[in-house]
Amino acid sequence: MNITVKSLRSLCLSRGWRCLSSRQGGAMNVFDRSMKRKQKEWASSLLDSDKYNYLRDEVGSRVADRVYDVSRTFPLALDVGCGKSHIAEHLSKDVVERLFLTDISDSSLRNRKKCEMPTQCVLADEEFLPFKENTFDLALSSLSLHWINDLPGALRQIHQVLKPDGVFIGAVVGGDTLYELRCSLQLAELEREGGFAPHISPYTAVTDLGNLLGQAGFNMLTVDIDEVQVNYPGMLEVMSDLQGMGESNCAWNRKSLLHRDTILAAAAIYKEMYGNEDGSVPATFQILYMIGWKPHESQAKPAKRGSANVSFADLSKINKLQTDHQKTNDKS
């Protein structure tokens, strides 16, 4: 297989986006967290589990790149939903001096990758962080928060455990992820069974992230999008790799069984609609990256309304002002 990454500067049309309540107490119960724990335990216990880490390793390295963009050293950091520590392996002890790793899967923590800095593992659900307020200088998360039922609540907890002027850097799966697989399965089920059920979990819309971070208390926000495209021999290999990643659907309304003829029809539709010239098929993963800071008095603040001494109307006169200034200098 091969992986292609391209950055998107504009918003894409949504397929299967997850609508999130931004009100406290408005959390949805979309995912079976017990099932997700079992899926991750099973995936991490596979003898060849490392061969399914390519997407997490790629995204983890990109989250680490964003940590290096912040020119400071973090004495204590937290990785929420770390899996096998796919971010930590790309960090140095000069940037992060000590790291706490949390995950719902004990097997993932036991099989974690080696890293430079001292680490401490905590078996914990991302929805219930067992840490005191104002503890960490840096919070990280990569490809874990899209399985959270109460994402607004989880972001508030991350904000709570950060120290003032601490930063949260994370990555979640976006709404256009696996649209090829979703469309192929839906069309095949409509044709063979007269209706379709959701097989791909709902994901977060990029338009929600900024609002959610702001409502959680973060400021100086940054949200950007990457699109990772992986080519596979066929649709069955896509589904097999998702299972090996521990990324199978765990929504409560998931369909437990797919009929054999429906799967074969979906595979044919997938190849016909999205197939490459070499016979492979692409699978698209939309990755949403977010950065938010916990407020502190030392941070830059916007000027008061009405305090500007230059009007936007004068922008069109800049060239003329520069020419006049040059003429004045020439005369002198």
Short mmCIF file of C-alpha atoms in Angstrom, two decimals:
data_model
loop_
_atom_site.label_atom_id
_atom_site.label_comp_id
_atom_site.label_asym_id
_atom_site.label_seq_id
_atom_site.Cartn_x
_atom_site.Cartn_y
_atom_site.Cartn_z
CA MET A 1 0.00 0.00 0.00
CA ASN A 2 1.08 3.60 -0.30
CA ILE A 3 0.11 6.73 1.59
CA THR A 4 -0.51 10.17 0.17
CA VAL A 5 -0.91 13.25 2.36
CA LYS A 6 -2.24 16.58 1.19
CA SER A 7 -3.27 19.65 3.15
CA LEU A 8 -6.68 21.16 2.56
CA ARG A 9 -7.07 24.91 2.78
CA SER A 10 -10.83 24.99 2.23
CA LEU A 11 -13.72 23.25 3.92
CA CYS A 12 -15.06 20.11 2.29
CA LEU A 13 -18.63 18.96 1.92
CA SER A 14 -19.59 16.68 4.77
CA ARG A 15 -20.53 13.03 4.61
CA GLY A 16 -21.56 11.45 7.90
CA TRP A 17 -20.53 14.30 10.14
CA ARG A 18 -21.26 14.02 13.82
CA CYS A 19 -23.48 16.78 15.19
CA LEU A 20 -22.34 17.68 18.71
CA SER A 21 -24.22 19.39 21.46
CA SER A 22 -22.26 22.34 22.82
CA ARG A 23 -24.35 22.68 25.96
CA GLN A 24 -23.29 21.23 29.28
CA GLY A 25 -25.42 18.22 30.08
CA GLY A 26 -26.17 17.75 26.36
CA ALA A 27 -23.79 14.80 25.87
CA MET A 28 -24.90 12.08 23.50
CA ASN A 29 -24.54 8.35 24.06
CA VAL A 30 -23.45 7.33 20.58
CA PHE A 31 -20.63 4.84 21.24
CA ASP A 32 -20.38 1.63 23.25
CA ARG A 33 -17.21 2.40 25.21
CA SER A 34 -17.00 -1.15 26.56
CA MET A 35 -16.99 -2.48 22.98
CA LYS A 36 -14.29 0.02 21.99
CA ARG A 37 -12.13 -1.16 24.88
CA LYS A 38 -12.50 -4.78 23.72
CA GLN A 39 -11.68 -3.83 20.12
CA LYS A 40 -8.50 -2.02 21.18
CA GLU A 41 -7.48 -4.86 23.50
CA TRP A 42 -7.92 -7.40 20.72
CA ALA A 43 -6.07 -5.29 18.13
CA SER A 44 -3.09 -4.52 20.38
CA SER A 45 -2.70 -8.20 21.33
CA LEU A 46 -2.24 -9.33 17.70
CA LEU A 47 1.18 -10.82 16.97
CA ASP A 48 1.48 -8.65 13.86
CA SER A 49 -0.23 -5.58 15.35
CA ASP A 50 2.66 -3.28 14.38
CA LYS A 51 1.81 -3.56 10.69
CA TYR A 52 -1.49 -1.76 11.35
CA ASN A 53 0.16 1.25 13.04
CA TYR A 54 1.00 3.17 9.86
CA LEU A 55 -1.80 5.71 10.14
CA ARG A 56 -1.36 6.32 13.88
CA ASP A 57 2.41 6.65 13.43
CA GLU A 58 1.97 9.15 10.60
CA VAL A 59 -0.53 11.30 12.49
CA GLY A 60 1.46 10.96 15.74
CA SER A 61 4.55 12.35 14.00
CA ARG A 62 2.53 15.30 12.72
CA VAL A 63 1.21 16.05 16.21
CA ALA A 64 4.81 15.89 17.46
CA ASP A 65 5.84 18.36 14.74
CA ARG A 66 3.34 20.82 16.18
CA VAL A 67 4.85 20.36 19.64
CA TYR A 68 8.28 21.27 18.24
CA ASP A 69 6.72 24.41 16.72
CA VAL A 70 6.15 25.69 20.27
CA SER A 71 9.54 27.05 21.34
CA ARG A 72 9.56 25.92 24.96
CA THR A 73 10.30 22.91 27.15
CA PHE A 74 7.38 21.16 28.88
CA PRO A 75 8.27 19.74 32.31
CA LEU A 76 5.14 17.54 32.51
CA ALA A 77 2.90 16.39 29.64
CA LEU A 78 -0.17 14.18 29.24
CA ASP A 79 -1.12 11.98 26.27
CA VAL A 80 -4.86 11.28 26.30
CA GLY A 81 -5.78 8.02 24.57
CA CYS A 82 -2.15 7.28 23.73
CA GLY A 83 -2.60 3.77 22.30
CA LYS A 84 0.94 2.41 21.93
CA SER A 85 2.40 5.92 22.45
CA HIS A 86 2.47 6.92 18.79
CA ILE A 87 3.29 10.55 19.65
CA ALA A 88 5.91 9.93 22.33
CA GLU A 89 8.25 8.02 20.04
CA HIS A 90 8.66 11.21 17.96
CA LEU A 91 9.41 13.51 20.94
CA SER A 92 12.73 14.19 22.64
CA LYS A 93 13.43 14.69 26.34
CA ASP A 94 14.69 18.19 25.51
CA VAL A 95 11.11 19.18 24.65
CA VAL A 96 9.06 17.00 27.03
CA GLU A 97 10.83 16.11 30.28
CA ARG A 98 8.21 13.72 31.67
CA LEU A 99 5.11 12.16 30.12
CA PHE A 100 1.94 10.56 31.47
CA LEU A 101 0.29 8.05 29.10
CA THR A 102 -3.41 7.22 29.47
CA ASP A 103 -5.59 4.76 27.56
CA ILE A 104 -8.61 2.53 28.13
CA SER A 105 -6.67 -0.48 26.81
CA ASP A 106 -4.28 -2.16 29.25
CA SER A 107 -2.77 -4.19 26.40
CA SER A 108 -1.93 -1.02 24.45
CA LEU A 109 -0.13 0.47 27.44
CA ARG A 110 1.83 -2.73 28.08
CA ASN A 111 2.89 -2.92 24.41
CA ARG A 112 3.76 0.76 24.10
CA LYS A 113 6.72 1.94 22.07
CA LYS A 114 9.94 3.13 23.63
CA CYS A 115 10.70 6.83 23.95
CA GLU A 116 13.44 9.08 25.35
CA MET A 117 11.66 10.67 28.29
CA PRO A 118 10.47 9.00 31.51
CA THR A 119 6.83 7.86 31.24
CA GLN A 120 4.11 6.77 33.62
CA CYS A 121 1.10 4.76 32.43
CA VAL A 122 -2.41 5.30 33.78
CA LEU A 123 -5.30 3.03 32.76
CA ALA A 124 -8.13 5.55 32.37
CA ASP A 125 -11.08 6.40 30.15
CA GLU A 126 -10.63 9.56 28.08
CA GLU A 127 -14.06 10.66 29.29
CA PHE A 128 -12.96 10.61 32.97
CA LEU A 129 -9.43 11.92 33.51
CA PRO A 130 -8.17 11.09 37.06
CA PHE A 131 -5.90 14.13 37.50
CA LYS A 132 -6.00 17.26 39.62
CA GLU A 133 -6.52 20.75 38.21
CA ASN A 134 -3.52 22.72 36.93
CA THR A 135 -1.23 19.68 36.72
CA PHE A 136 0.19 19.53 33.17
CA ASP A 137 2.09 21.97 30.97
CA LEU A 138 1.12 20.16 27.77
CA ALA A 139 -1.78 17.87 26.78
CA LEU A 140 -1.72 15.72 23.65
CA SER A 141 -4.17 13.42 21.90
CA SER A 142 -4.01 11.62 18.56
CA LEU A 143 -6.83 9.65 16.88
CA SER A 144 -8.67 8.85 20.10
CA LEU A 145 -11.19 11.59 20.85
CA HIS A 146 -13.44 10.69 17.88
CA TRP A 147 -14.72 7.75 19.97
CA ILE A 148 -15.78 9.99 22.87
CA ASN A 149 -19.49 10.33 23.64
CA ASP A 150 -19.11 13.67 25.44
CA LEU A 151 -16.43 15.47 23.41
CA PRO A 152 -17.27 18.91 24.87
CA GLY A 153 -16.93 17.45 28.37
CA ALA A 154 -13.64 15.73 27.50
CA LEU A 155 -12.19 19.02 26.19
CA ARG A 156 -13.29 20.78 29.39
CA GLN A 157 -11.48 18.12 31.44
CA ILE A 158 -8.31 18.54 29.38
CA HIS A 159 -8.55 22.30 29.90
CA GLN A 160 -9.02 21.72 33.63
CA VAL A 161 -5.90 19.57 34.12
CA LEU A 162 -3.70 22.02 32.20
CA LYS A 163 -1.77 24.71 34.02
CA PRO A 164 -2.45 28.34 33.04
CA ASP A 165 -0.60 29.04 29.76
CA GLY A 166 -0.59 25.29 29.08
CA VAL A 167 -1.33 24.10 25.56
CA PHE A 168 -3.46 21.30 24.12
CA ILE A 169 -2.41 19.82 20.76
CA GLY A 170 -4.60 17.10 19.30
CA ALA A 171 -5.77 15.28 16.19
CA VAL A 172 -9.17 13.71 15.51
CA VAL A 173 -10.74 11.97 12.54
CA GLY A 174 -12.91 14.31 10.44
CA GLY A 175 -16.28 13.86 8.75
CA ASP A 176 -15.05 12.98 5.25
CA THR A 177 -13.10 9.98 6.52
CA LEU A 178 -13.75 6.70 4.65
CA TYR A 179 -16.44 8.24 2.47
CA GLU A 180 -15.59 5.71 -0.25
CA LEU A 181 -16.32 2.78 2.05
CA ARG A 182 -19.45 4.41 3.47
CA CYS A 183 -20.97 5.13 0.05
CA SER A 184 -20.12 1.68 -1.34
CA LEU A 185 -21.72 -0.16 1.58
CA GLN A 186 -24.83 2.00 1.48
CA LEU A 187 -25.35 1.51 -2.26
CA ALA A 188 -24.79 -2.26 -1.98
CA GLU A 189 -27.26 -2.62 0.90
CA LEU A 190 -29.88 -0.55 -0.91
CA GLU A 191 -29.52 -2.80 -3.94
CA ARG A 192 -29.42 -6.16 -2.13
CA GLU A 193 -31.48 -5.55 1.02
CA GLY A 194 -33.71 -2.59 0.21
CA GLY A 195 -32.24 -0.34 2.92
CA PHE A 196 -28.99 0.41 4.72
CA ALA A 197 -27.62 0.65 8.24
CA PRO A 198 -24.68 2.79 9.47
CA HIS A 199 -21.39 0.89 9.22
CA ILE A 200 -19.01 3.84 9.55
CA SER A 201 -19.07 5.73 12.84
CA PRO A 202 -20.12 9.39 12.79
CA TYR A 203 -17.16 11.77 12.97
CA THR A 204 -16.62 15.37 14.05
CA ALA A 205 -17.16 18.26 11.63
CA VAL A 206 -14.29 20.73 11.28
CA THR A 207 -16.75 23.59 11.75
CA ASP A 208 -17.50 22.28 15.27
CA LEU A 209 -13.94 22.13 16.57
CA GLY A 210 -13.27 25.83 17.00
CA ASN A 211 -16.55 26.33 18.85
CA LEU A 212 -15.94 23.32 21.10
CA LEU A 213 -12.42 24.45 22.01
CA GLY A 214 -13.64 27.98 22.73
CA GLN A 215 -16.52 26.77 24.87
CA ALA A 216 -14.12 24.51 26.81
CA GLY A 217 -12.15 27.64 27.77
CA PHE A 218 -9.25 27.54 25.31
CA ASN A 219 -8.03 30.63 23.46
CA MET A 220 -5.53 31.40 20.66
CA LEU A 221 -7.07 28.55 18.68
CA THR A 222 -5.71 26.88 15.55
CA VAL A 223 -7.56 24.27 13.49
CA ASP A 224 -6.22 22.80 10.25
CA ILE A 225 -6.92 19.79 8.03
CA ASP A 226 -4.83 17.07 6.44
CA GLU A 227 -6.13 14.42 4.09
CA VAL A 228 -4.29 11.08 4.18
CA GLN A 229 -5.06 8.72 1.31
CA VAL A 230 -4.00 5.08 1.56
CA ASN A 231 -4.20 2.68 -1.40
CA TYR A 232 -5.26 -0.93 -0.81
CA PRO A 233 -5.68 -4.00 -3.05
CA GLY A 234 -9.45 -3.93 -2.44
CA MET A 235 -12.28 -3.08 -0.07
CA LEU A 236 -11.84 -6.24 2.03
CA GLU A 237 -8.27 -5.19 2.84
CA VAL A 238 -9.56 -1.77 3.94
CA MET A 239 -11.98 -3.41 6.37
CA SER A 240 -9.34 -5.86 7.60
CA ASP A 241 -6.88 -3.06 8.37
CA LEU A 242 -9.52 -1.03 10.20
CA GLN A 243 -10.18 -4.03 12.39
CA GLY A 244 -6.45 -4.47 12.99
CA MET A 245 -6.21 -0.82 14.03
CA GLY A 246 -9.00 -1.27 16.58
CA GLU A 247 -11.07 1.17 14.53
CA SER A 248 -14.14 -0.97 13.91
CA ASN A 249 -17.51 0.68 14.40
CA CYS A 250 -18.68 0.71 18.02
CA ALA A 251 -21.81 2.86 17.66
CA TRP A 252 -24.81 1.48 19.56
CA ASN A 253 -26.87 1.39 16.35
CA ARG A 254 -24.25 -0.54 14.36
CA LYS A 255 -25.36 -3.55 12.32
CA SER A 256 -23.79 -6.71 13.73
CA LEU A 257 -23.77 -8.70 10.48
CA LEU A 258 -23.05 -7.99 6.82
CA HIS A 259 -24.37 -10.52 4.30
CA ARG A 260 -21.76 -12.10 2.04
CA ASP A 261 -23.46 -11.03 -1.21
CA THR A 262 -23.75 -7.46 0.11
CA ILE A 263 -20.02 -7.37 0.87
CA LEU A 264 -19.14 -8.66 -2.59
CA ALA A 265 -21.47 -6.12 -4.20
CA ALA A 266 -19.97 -3.31 -2.12
CA ALA A 267 -16.43 -4.36 -3.12
CA ALA A 268 -17.41 -4.25 -6.79
CA ILE A 269 -19.05 -0.82 -6.37
CA TYR A 270 -16.00 0.47 -4.48
CA LYS A 271 -13.63 -0.56 -7.29
CA GLU A 272 -15.94 0.74 -10.01
CA MET A 273 -16.54 4.15 -8.43
CA TYR A 274 -13.19 4.89 -6.79
CA GLY A 275 -10.66 2.38 -8.18
CA ASN A 276 -7.24 3.46 -9.44
CA GLU A 277 -5.82 2.57 -12.83
CA ASP A 278 -3.47 0.00 -11.27
CA GLY A 279 -6.41 -1.91 -9.76
CA SER A 280 -5.98 -0.64 -6.20
CA VAL A 281 -8.62 1.34 -4.30
CA PRO A 282 -8.10 4.47 -2.16
CA ALA A 283 -9.29 5.03 1.40
CA THR A 284 -9.38 8.64 2.57
CA PHE A 285 -8.72 9.67 6.16
CA GLN A 286 -9.50 13.31 6.94
CA ILE A 287 -7.46 14.40 9.97
CA LEU A 288 -8.37 17.52 11.94
CA TYR A 289 -5.56 19.08 13.99
CA MET A 290 -6.31 21.49 16.82
CA ILE A 291 -4.28 23.69 19.13
CA GLY A 292 -5.68 25.62 22.09
CA TRP A 293 -4.12 27.46 25.01
CA LYS A 294 -5.34 27.80 28.57
CA PRO A 295 -5.61 31.53 29.31
CA HIS A 296 -2.90 33.33 31.27
CA GLU A 297 -2.24 37.01 31.95
CA SER A 298 1.08 36.87 30.06
CA GLN A 299 -0.61 35.95 26.77
CA ALA A 300 -1.18 38.51 24.05
CA LYS A 301 -4.64 40.08 24.18
CA PRO A 302 -6.64 41.79 21.45
CA ALA A 303 -6.70 45.58 21.55
CA LYS A 304 -9.82 47.30 22.84
CA ARG A 305 -12.52 48.04 20.32
CA GLY A 306 -12.07 51.50 18.83
CA SER A 307 -8.41 51.85 19.85
CA ALA A 308 -7.02 51.56 16.29
CA ASN A 309 -5.32 54.63 14.84
CA VAL A 310 -5.31 53.40 11.23
CA SER A 311 -8.43 52.89 9.13
CA PHE A 312 -8.95 49.96 6.75
CA ALA A 313 -10.05 52.58 4.24
CA ASP A 314 -6.44 53.78 4.10
CA LEU A 315 -5.14 50.39 2.94
CA SER A 316 -5.80 51.30 -0.69
CA LYS A 317 -3.56 54.35 -0.26
CA ILE A 318 -0.48 52.45 0.94
CA ASN A 319 1.26 52.48 -2.43
CA LYS A 320 0.67 56.23 -2.79
CA LEU A 321 1.98 56.90 0.72
CA GLN A 322 5.11 54.85 0.01
CA THR A 323 5.70 56.77 -3.25
CA ASP A 324 5.28 60.13 -1.51
CA HIS A 325 7.66 59.03 1.24
CA GLN A 326 10.27 57.97 -1.32
CA LYS A 327 10.01 61.32 -3.14
CA THR A 328 10.49 63.16 0.15
CA ASN A 329 13.64 61.12 0.90
CA ASP A 330 15.02 61.78 -2.59
CA LYS A 331 14.61 65.55 -2.17
CA SER A 332 16.37 65.53 1.17
#
